[in-house]
Coordinates of C-alpha atoms in Angstrom, one line a residue:
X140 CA 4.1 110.5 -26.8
X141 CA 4.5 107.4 -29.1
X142 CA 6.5 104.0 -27.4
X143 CA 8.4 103.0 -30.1
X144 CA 9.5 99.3 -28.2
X145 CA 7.1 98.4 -25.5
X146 CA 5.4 99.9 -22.5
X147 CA 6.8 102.3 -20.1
X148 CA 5.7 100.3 -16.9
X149 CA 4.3 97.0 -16.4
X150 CA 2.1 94.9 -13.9
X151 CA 4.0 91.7 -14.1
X152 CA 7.9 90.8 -14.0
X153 CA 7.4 87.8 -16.1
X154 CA 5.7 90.3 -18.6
X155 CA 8.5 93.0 -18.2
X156 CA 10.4 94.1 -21.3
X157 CA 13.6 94.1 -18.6
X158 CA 15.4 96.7 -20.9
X159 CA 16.0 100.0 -21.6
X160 CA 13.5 101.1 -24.2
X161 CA 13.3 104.2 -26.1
X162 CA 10.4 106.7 -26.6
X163 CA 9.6 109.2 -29.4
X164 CA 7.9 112.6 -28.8
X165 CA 7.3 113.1 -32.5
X166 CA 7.2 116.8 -32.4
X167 CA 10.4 117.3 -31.4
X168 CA 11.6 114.1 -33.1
X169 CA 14.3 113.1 -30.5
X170 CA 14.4 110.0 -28.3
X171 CA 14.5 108.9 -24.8
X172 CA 15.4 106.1 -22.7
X173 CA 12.6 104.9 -20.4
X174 CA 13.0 101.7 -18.0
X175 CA 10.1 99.9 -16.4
X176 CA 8.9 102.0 -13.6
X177 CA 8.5 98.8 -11.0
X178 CA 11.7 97.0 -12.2
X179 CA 14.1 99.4 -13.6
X180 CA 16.5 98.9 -10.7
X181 CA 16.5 94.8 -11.2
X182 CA 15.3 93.6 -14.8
X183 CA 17.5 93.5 -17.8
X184 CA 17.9 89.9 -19.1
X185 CA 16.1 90.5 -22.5
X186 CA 16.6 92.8 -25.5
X187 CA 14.7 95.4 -26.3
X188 CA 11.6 94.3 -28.5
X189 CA 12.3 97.4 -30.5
X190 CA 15.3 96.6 -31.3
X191 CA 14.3 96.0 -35.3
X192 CA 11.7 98.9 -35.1
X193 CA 14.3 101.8 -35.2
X194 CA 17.2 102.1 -37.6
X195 CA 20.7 101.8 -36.0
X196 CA 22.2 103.9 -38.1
X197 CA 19.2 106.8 -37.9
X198 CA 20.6 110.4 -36.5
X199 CA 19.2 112.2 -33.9
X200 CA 18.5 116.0 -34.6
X201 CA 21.4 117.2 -32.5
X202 CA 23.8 114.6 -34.7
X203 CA 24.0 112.2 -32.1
X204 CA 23.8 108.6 -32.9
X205 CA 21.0 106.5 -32.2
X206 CA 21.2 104.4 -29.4
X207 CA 21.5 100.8 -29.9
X208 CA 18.7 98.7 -27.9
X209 CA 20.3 95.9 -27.6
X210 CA 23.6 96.5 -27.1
X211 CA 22.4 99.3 -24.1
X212 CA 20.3 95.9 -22.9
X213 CA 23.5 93.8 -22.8
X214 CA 25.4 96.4 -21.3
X215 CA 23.1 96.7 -18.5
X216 CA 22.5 93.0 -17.9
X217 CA 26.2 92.8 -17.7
X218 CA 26.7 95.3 -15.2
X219 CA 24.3 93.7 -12.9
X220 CA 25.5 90.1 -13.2
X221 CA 22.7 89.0 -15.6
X222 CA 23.9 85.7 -17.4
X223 CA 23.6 86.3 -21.1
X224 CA 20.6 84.2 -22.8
X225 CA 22.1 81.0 -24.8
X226 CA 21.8 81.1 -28.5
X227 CA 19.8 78.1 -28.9
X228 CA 17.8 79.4 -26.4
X229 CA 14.3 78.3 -28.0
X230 CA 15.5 74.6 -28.8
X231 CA 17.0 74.4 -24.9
X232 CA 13.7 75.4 -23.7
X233 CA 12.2 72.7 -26.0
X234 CA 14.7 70.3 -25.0
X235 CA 13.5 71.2 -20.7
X236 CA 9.8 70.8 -21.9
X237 CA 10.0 67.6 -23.1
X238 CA 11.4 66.0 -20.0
X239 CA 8.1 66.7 -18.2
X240 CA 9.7 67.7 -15.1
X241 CA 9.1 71.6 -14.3
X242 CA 6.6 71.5 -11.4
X243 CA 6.3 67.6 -10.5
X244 CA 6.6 66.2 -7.0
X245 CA 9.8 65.2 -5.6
X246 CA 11.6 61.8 -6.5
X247 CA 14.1 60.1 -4.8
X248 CA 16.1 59.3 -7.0
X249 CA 17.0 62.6 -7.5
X250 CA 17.1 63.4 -4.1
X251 CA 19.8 60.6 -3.4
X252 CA 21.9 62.6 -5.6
X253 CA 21.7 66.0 -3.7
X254 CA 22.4 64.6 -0.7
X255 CA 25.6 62.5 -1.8
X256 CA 26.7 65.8 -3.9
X257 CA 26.3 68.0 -0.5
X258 CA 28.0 65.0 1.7
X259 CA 30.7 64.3 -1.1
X260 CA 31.5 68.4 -1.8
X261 CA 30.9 69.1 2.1
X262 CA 28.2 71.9 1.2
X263 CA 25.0 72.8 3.0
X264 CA 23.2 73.3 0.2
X265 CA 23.0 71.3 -2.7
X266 CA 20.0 71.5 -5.5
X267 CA 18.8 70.0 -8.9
X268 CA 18.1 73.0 -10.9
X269 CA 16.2 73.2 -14.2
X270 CA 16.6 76.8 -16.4
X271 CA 13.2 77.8 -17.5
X272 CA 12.0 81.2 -19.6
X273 CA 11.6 83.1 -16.3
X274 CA 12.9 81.3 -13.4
X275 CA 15.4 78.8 -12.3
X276 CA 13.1 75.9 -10.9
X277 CA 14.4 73.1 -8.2
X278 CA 13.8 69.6 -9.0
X279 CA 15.2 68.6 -5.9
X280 CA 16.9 70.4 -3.2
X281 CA 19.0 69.6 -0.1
X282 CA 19.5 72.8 3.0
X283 CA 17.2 75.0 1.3
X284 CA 13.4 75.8 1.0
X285 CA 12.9 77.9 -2.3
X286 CA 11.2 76.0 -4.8
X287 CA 12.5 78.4 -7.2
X288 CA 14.7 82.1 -7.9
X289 CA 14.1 84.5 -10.4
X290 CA 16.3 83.2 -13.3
X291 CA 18.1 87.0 -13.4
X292 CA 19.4 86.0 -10.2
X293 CA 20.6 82.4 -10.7
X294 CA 24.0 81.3 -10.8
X295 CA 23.0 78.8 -12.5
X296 CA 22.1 81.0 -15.6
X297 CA 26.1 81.6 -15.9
X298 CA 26.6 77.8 -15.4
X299 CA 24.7 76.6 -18.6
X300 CA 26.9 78.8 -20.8
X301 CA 29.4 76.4 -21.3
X302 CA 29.9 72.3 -20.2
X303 CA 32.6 73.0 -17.9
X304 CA 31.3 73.6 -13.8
X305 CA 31.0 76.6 -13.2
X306 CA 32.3 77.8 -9.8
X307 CA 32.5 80.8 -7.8
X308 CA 34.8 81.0 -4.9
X309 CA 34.0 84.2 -3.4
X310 CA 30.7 85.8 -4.5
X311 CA 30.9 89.4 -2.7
X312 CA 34.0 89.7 -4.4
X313 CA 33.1 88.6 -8.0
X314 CA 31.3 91.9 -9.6
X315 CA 28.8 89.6 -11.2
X316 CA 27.2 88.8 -8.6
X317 CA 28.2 91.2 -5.5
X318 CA 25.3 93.0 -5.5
X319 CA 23.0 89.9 -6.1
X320 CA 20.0 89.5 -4.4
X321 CA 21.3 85.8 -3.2
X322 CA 24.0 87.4 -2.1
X323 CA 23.7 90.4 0.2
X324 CA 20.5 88.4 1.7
X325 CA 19.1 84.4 1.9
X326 CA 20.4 82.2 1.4
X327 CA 23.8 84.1 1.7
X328 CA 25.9 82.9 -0.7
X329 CA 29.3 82.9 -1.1
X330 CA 30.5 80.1 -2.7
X331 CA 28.7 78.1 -6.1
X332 CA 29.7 74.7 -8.1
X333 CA 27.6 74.0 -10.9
X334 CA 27.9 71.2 -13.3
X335 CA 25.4 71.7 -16.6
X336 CA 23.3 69.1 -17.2
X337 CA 23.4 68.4 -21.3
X338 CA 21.1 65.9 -22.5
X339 CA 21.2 63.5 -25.3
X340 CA 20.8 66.2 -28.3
X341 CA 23.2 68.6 -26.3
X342 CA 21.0 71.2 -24.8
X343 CA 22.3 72.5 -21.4
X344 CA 18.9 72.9 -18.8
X345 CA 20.0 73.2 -15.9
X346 CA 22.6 72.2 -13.7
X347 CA 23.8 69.8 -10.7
X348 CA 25.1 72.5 -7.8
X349 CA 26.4 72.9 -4.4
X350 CA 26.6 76.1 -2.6
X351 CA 28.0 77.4 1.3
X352 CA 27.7 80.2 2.8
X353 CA 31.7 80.9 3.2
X354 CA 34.2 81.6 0.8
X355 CA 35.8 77.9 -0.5
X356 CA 36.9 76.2 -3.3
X357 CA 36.5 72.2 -4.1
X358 CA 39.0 69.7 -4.5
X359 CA 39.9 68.1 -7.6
X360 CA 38.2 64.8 -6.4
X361 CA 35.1 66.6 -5.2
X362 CA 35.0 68.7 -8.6
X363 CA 34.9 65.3 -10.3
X364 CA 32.9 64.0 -8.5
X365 CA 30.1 66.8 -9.3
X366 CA 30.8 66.0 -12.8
X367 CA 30.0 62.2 -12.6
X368 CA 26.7 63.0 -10.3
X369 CA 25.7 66.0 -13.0
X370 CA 26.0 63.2 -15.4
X371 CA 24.2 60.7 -13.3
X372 CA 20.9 62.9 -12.9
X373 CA 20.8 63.0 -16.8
X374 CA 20.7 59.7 -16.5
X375 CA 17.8 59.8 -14.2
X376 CA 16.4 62.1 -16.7
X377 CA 16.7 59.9 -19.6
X378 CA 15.3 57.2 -17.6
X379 CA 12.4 59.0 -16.4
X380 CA 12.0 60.3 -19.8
X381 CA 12.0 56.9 -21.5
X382 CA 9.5 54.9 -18.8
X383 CA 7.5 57.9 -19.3
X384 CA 7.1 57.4 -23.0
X385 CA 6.7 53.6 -22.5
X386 CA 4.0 54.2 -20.1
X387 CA 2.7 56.4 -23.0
X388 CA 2.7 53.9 -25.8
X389 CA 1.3 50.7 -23.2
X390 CA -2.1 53.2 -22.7
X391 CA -2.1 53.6 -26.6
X392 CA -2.0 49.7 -26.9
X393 CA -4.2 49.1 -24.2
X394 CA -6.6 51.3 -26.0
X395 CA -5.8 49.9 -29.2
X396 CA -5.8 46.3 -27.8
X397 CA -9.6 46.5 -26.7
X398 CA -10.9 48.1 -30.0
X399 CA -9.1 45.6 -31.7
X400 CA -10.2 42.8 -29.4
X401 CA -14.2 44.2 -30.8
X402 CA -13.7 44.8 -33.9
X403 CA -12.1 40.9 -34.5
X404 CA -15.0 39.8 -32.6
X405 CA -17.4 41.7 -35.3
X406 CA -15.2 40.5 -38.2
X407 CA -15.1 36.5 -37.1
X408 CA -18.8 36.4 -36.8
X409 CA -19.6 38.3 -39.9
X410 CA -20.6 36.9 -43.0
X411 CA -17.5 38.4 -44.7
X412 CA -15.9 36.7 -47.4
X413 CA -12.8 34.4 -45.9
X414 CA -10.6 36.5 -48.0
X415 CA -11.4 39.3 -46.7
X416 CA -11.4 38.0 -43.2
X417 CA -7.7 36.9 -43.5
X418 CA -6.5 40.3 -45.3
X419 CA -7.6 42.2 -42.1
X420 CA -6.2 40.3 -39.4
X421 CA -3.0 40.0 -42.0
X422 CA -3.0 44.1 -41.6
X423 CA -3.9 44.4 -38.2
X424 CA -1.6 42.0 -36.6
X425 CA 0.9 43.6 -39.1
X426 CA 0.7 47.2 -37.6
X427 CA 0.7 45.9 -34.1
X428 CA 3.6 43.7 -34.3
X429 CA 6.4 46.5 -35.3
X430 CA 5.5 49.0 -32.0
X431 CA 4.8 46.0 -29.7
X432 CA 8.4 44.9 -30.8
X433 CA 10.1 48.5 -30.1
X434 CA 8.3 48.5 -27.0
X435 CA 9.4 44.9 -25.6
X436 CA 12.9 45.8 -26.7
X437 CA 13.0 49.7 -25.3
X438 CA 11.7 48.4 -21.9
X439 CA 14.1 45.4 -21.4
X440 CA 17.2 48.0 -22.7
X441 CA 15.5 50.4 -19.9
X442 CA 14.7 48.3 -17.1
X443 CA 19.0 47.3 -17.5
X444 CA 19.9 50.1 -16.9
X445 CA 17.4 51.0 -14.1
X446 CA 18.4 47.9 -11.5
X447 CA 16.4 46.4 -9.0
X448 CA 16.2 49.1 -6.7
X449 CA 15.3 51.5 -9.0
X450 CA 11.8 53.2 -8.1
X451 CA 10.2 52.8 -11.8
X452 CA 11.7 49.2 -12.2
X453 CA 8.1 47.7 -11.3
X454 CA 6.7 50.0 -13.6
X455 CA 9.2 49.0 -16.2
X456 CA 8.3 45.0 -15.6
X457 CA 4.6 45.6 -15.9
X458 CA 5.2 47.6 -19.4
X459 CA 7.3 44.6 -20.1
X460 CA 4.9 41.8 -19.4
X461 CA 2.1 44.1 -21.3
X462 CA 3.8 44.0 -24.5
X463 CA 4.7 40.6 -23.8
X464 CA 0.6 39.4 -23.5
X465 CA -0.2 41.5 -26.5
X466 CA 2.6 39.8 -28.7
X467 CA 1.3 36.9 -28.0
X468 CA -2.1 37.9 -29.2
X469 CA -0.5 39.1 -32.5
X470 CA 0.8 35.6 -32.6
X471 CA -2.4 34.0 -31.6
X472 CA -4.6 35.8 -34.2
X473 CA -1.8 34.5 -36.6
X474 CA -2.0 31.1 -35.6
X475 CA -5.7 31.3 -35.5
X476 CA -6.3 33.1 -38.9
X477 CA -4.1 30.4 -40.2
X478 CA -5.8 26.9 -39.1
X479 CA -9.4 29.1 -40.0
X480 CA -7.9 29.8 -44.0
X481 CA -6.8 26.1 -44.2
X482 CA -2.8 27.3 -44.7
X483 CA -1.7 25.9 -41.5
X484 CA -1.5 22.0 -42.9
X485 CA -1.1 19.2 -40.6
X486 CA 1.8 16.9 -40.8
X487 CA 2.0 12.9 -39.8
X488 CA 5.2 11.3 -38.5
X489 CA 5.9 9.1 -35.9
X490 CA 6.5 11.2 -32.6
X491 CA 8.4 9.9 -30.0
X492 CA 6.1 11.1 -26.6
X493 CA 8.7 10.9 -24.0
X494 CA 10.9 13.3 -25.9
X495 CA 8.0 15.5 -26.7
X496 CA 6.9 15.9 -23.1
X497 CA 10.3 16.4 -21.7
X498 CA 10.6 19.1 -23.9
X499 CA 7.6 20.7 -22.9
X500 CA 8.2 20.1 -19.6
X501 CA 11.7 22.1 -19.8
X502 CA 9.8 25.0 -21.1
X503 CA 6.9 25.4 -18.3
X504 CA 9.7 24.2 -15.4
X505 CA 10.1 28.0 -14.7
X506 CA 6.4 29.1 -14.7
X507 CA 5.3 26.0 -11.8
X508 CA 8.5 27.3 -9.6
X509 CA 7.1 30.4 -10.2
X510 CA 4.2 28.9 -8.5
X511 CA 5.3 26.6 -6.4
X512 CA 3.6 24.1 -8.1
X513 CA 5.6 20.3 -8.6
X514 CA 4.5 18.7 -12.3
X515 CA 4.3 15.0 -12.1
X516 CA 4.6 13.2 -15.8
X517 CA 3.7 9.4 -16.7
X518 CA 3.3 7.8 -20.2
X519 CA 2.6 4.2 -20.5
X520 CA 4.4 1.8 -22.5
X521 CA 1.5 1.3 -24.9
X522 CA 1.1 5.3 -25.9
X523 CA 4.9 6.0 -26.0
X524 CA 4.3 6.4 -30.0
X525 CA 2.3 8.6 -32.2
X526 CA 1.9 9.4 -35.7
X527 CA 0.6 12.8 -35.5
X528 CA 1.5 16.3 -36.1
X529 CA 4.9 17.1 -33.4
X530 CA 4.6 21.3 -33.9
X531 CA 0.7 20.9 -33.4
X532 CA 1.2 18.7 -30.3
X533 CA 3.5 19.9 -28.2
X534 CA 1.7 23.3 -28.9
X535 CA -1.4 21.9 -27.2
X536 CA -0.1 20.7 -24.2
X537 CA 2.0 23.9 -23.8
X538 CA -1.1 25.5 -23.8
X539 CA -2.6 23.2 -21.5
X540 CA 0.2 22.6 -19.2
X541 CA 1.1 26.2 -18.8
X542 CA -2.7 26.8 -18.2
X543 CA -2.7 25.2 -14.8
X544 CA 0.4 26.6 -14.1
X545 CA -1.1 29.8 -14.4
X546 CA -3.8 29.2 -12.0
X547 CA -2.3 26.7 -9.5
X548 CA -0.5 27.9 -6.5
X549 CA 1.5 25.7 -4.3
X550 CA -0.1 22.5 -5.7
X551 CA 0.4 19.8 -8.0
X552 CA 0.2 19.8 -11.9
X553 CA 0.1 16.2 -13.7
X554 CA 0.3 14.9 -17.1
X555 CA -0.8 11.2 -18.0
X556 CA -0.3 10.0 -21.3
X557 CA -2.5 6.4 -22.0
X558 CA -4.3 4.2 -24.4
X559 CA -7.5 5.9 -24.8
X560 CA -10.5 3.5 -24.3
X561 CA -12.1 2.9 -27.8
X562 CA -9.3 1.4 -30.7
X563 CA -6.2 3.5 -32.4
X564 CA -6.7 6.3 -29.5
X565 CA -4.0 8.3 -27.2
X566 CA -5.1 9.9 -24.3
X567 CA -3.7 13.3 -22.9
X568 CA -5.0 14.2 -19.1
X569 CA -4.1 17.5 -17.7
X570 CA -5.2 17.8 -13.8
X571 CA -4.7 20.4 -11.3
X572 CA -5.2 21.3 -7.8
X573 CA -6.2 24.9 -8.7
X574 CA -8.8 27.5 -8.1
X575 CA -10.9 25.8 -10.7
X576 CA -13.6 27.3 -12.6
X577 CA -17.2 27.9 -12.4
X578 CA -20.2 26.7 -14.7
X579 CA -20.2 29.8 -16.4
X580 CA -16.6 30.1 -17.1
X581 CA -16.6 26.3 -18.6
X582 CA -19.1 27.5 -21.0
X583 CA -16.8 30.8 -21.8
X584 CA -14.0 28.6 -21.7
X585 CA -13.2 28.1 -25.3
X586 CA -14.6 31.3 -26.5
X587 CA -12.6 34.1 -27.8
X588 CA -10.2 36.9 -26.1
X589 CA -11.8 34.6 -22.9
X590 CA -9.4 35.0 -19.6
X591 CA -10.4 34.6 -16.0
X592 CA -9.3 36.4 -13.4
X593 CA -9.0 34.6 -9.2
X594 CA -8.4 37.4 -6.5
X595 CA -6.4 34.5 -4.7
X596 CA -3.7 33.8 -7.6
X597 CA -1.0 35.4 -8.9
X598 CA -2.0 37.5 -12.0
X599 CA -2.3 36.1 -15.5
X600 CA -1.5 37.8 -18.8
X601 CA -3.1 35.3 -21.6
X602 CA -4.0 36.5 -24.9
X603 CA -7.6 35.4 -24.5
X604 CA -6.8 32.8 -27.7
X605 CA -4.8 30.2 -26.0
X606 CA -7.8 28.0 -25.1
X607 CA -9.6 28.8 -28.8
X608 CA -6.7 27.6 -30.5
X609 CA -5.9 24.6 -28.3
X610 CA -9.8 23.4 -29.5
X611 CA -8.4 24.3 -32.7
X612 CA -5.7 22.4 -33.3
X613 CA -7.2 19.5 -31.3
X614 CA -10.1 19.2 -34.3
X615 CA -6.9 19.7 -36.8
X616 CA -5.5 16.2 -35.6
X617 CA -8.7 14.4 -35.7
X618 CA -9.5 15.0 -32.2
X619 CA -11.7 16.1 -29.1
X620 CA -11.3 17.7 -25.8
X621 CA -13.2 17.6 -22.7
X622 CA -13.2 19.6 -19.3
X623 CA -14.4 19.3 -16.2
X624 CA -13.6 21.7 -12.9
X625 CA -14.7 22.4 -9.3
X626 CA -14.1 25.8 -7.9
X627 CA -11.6 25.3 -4.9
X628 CA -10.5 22.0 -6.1
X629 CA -8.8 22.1 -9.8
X630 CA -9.3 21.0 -13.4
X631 CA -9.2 17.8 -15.4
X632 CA -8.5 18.1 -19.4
X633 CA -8.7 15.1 -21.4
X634 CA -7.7 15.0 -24.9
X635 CA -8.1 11.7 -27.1
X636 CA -6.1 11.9 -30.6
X637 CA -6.3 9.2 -33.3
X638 CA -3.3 7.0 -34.0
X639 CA -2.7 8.3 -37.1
X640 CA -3.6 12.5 -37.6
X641 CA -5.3 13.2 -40.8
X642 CA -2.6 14.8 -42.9
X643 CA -2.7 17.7 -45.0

């Protein structure tokens, strides 16, 4: 006997055809129905996959009328309560996939929600249900211990038919679901609220539900009140969703940061033609700048919306302060490919120092609290002037400045401004009471993508340039920089400028 649409029995639901199918004996050319042998009594939620194979309109010998597949399929889904499969059914079980969430451990901040929507609707049972192919699959659950249900018996299957909730007040007297596994056995139910959960693009995957065990009905407060909490774990979704793809795209830069950091190290030192040199940190800071800027952006609009007590919000700062240090290292290999080509000219006015240094100080005020550090200042009378480059200065003792800041904790940070010994000079001296640095991290000191890293201090996120540009710009205004440092007891920097910088 030739099957016309699928097997006659199978070994698997999840593999069942779950409809009536028809069978051919082609020598007497007439048809008959055949169900799976295991599941003819429970399975019906798809259409028969012959239901293009056989003509509708074909004739059986006797002059009867061929049966229609699908419609026999729909017709028996109906009569056992089945919920009808959506029409966008593929796209909505795209739209599930690419949350990620089928089969991960629980969160709570999707378990806060169950337990205010069972405390709020006065229901023992209260669960975060996602729709999937074959089953309905709890994200998070509240007076029950099923992980998942057969989707042919999930309520919530009726519930993501339209975006109203969708309640049952009695279910041994609704004919849907009477006869329902759920129903005549555990968990018992008898009453179901279920508010769809629509995403972004509009696909409904599940649903936010309560459930009891006696016949009820909500109030209108308590049926809004689903609403707004169905609405609040597609929130959660979204949010998940988004650190998710941030954490995604910081792995991708982190990757693309270190063979960046190599091959710029390989291009510097090569003997390649300045030109050449300039067009390929022009193109590479170029194509890092647009997704580091999406990235900043996404992650501050994200971390908004999560709050402080949110359980990703660390995650969401550290993405944050990632694409914070590798903007800066787009900005320092633009700074750097600049003073290298000779296009970053130096300018020669008369700078007013107090000014400049308050103004500095107002920026790195934040980063000693952060600290605890206290920054001490003093210029004497006979350095309050400079004709020099302002940009270019206050620029190095940022750099400087913020440097000790970075790796001071609870100590002091000072700046003296003097009369350099030797005639027409300005002395800058940074000290700190910091970890200091060893003998072979002066040597590194002023090398490139260099940062140092004390177990004993609060993390720092440099872009490995800071010190190679300070150098830099130091020898672009006619001058020179020494360091010295103790481990355990801090760092001196002294930079001498001429009176007058050499312009450009």
């Amino acid at each position: 006997m030739d099957a016309v649409a699928g097997p006659g029995s199978c070994d698997r639901r999840d593999r069942c055809s779950l409809a009536p199918l028809l069978e051919q004996d082609p020598a007497l050319g007439a048809y008959r129905r055949i169900y799976c042998e295991q599941h003819s009594d429970q399975c019906a939620r798809y259409i028969a996959l012959g239901a293009n194979q056989i003509p509708a309109d074909r004739l059986l010998p006797d002059g009867r009328r061929l049966p229609d597949p699908a419609r026999e399929a729909e017709d028996y889904a109906r009569a056992r309560g089945i919920a009808p499969i959506p029409p966008d059914e593929p796209r909505r079980l795209a739209a599930l996939r690419r949350h990620e969430l089928l089969d991960t451990p629980p969160e709570a901040s999707f378990d806060e929600i169950t337990a205010l929507a069972s405390e709020l609707c006065e229901t023992p049972i209260a669960l975060v249900s996602l729709i999937d192919a074959e089953r309905q699959w709890f994200k998070s659950r509240v007076g029950l211990d099923a992980e998942e249900t057969p989707r042919d018996q999930a309520f919530c299957g009726h519930a993501i038919l339209g975006d109203e909730p969708f309640v049952v007040p009695d279910a041994t007297r609704d004919p849907r679901f009477a006869r329902n596994p759920l129903v005549t056995g555990p968990p018992d139910i008898r009453f179901y609220a279920g508010a769809p959960l629509v995403t972004g693009d509009g696909y409904r995957i599940g649903t936010l539900c309560v459930i009891d065990r006696i016949p009820r009905s909500l109030t209108p407060t308590q049926l809004r009140v689903l609403k707004v909490l169905g609405k609040q774990v597609v929130a959660q979704l979204r949010l998940r969703s988004s650190v998710e793809e941030l954490r995604r795209r910081n792995r991708e830069l982190t990757r693309t940061r270190k063979d960046m950091e190599r091959t710029l190290l390989e291009v510097l030192n090569s003997d390649r033609e300045e030109q050449s040199r300039r067009a390929f940190l022009s193109h590479v800071t170029h194509e890092l700048r647009t997704p580091l800027n999406a990235i900043i952006g996404l992650s501050e609009l994200v971390r908004e919306e999560a709050g402080d007590d949110d359980p990703h919000a660390r995650d969401l700062d550290l993405i944050h302060q990632a694409g914070r240090h590798m903007l800066a290292l787009v900005h320092g290999l633009l700074d750097m490919a600049s003073i290298e080509s000779g296009v970053n000219t130096v300018a020669s006015e008369e700078v007013d120092i107090v000014a400049l240094v308050e103004t500095v100080l107002a920026l790195l005020r934040p980063a000693a609290a952060r600290g605890n550090n206290t920054l001490e200042t003093h210029v004497s009378a006979d350095a309050a002037t400079l004709q020099t480059d302002p940009l270019k200065l206050r620029q190095i003792l940022f750099n400087l400045l913020g440097n000790a800041c970075n790796y001071t904790q609870d100590g002091v940070v000072r700046l003296r401004v003097t009369a350099a010994p030797g005639a027409g000079s300005t002395r800058f001296e940074i000290t700190d009471t910091g970890v200091g640095m060893t003998a072979e991290q002066l040597a590194r000191l002023f090398d490139r993508f260099s940062r140092f890293t004390q177990s004993h201090v609060r993390a720092t996120a440099g872009s490995g340039l800071g010190m190679t540009i300070t150098r830099m710009l130091i020898e672009q205004l006619g001058g020179t920089i020494q360091v010295e440092s103790s481990v355990g007891v801090g760092t001196r920097f002294c930079v001498d400028l001429p009176s007058a910088a050499p312009a450009t």
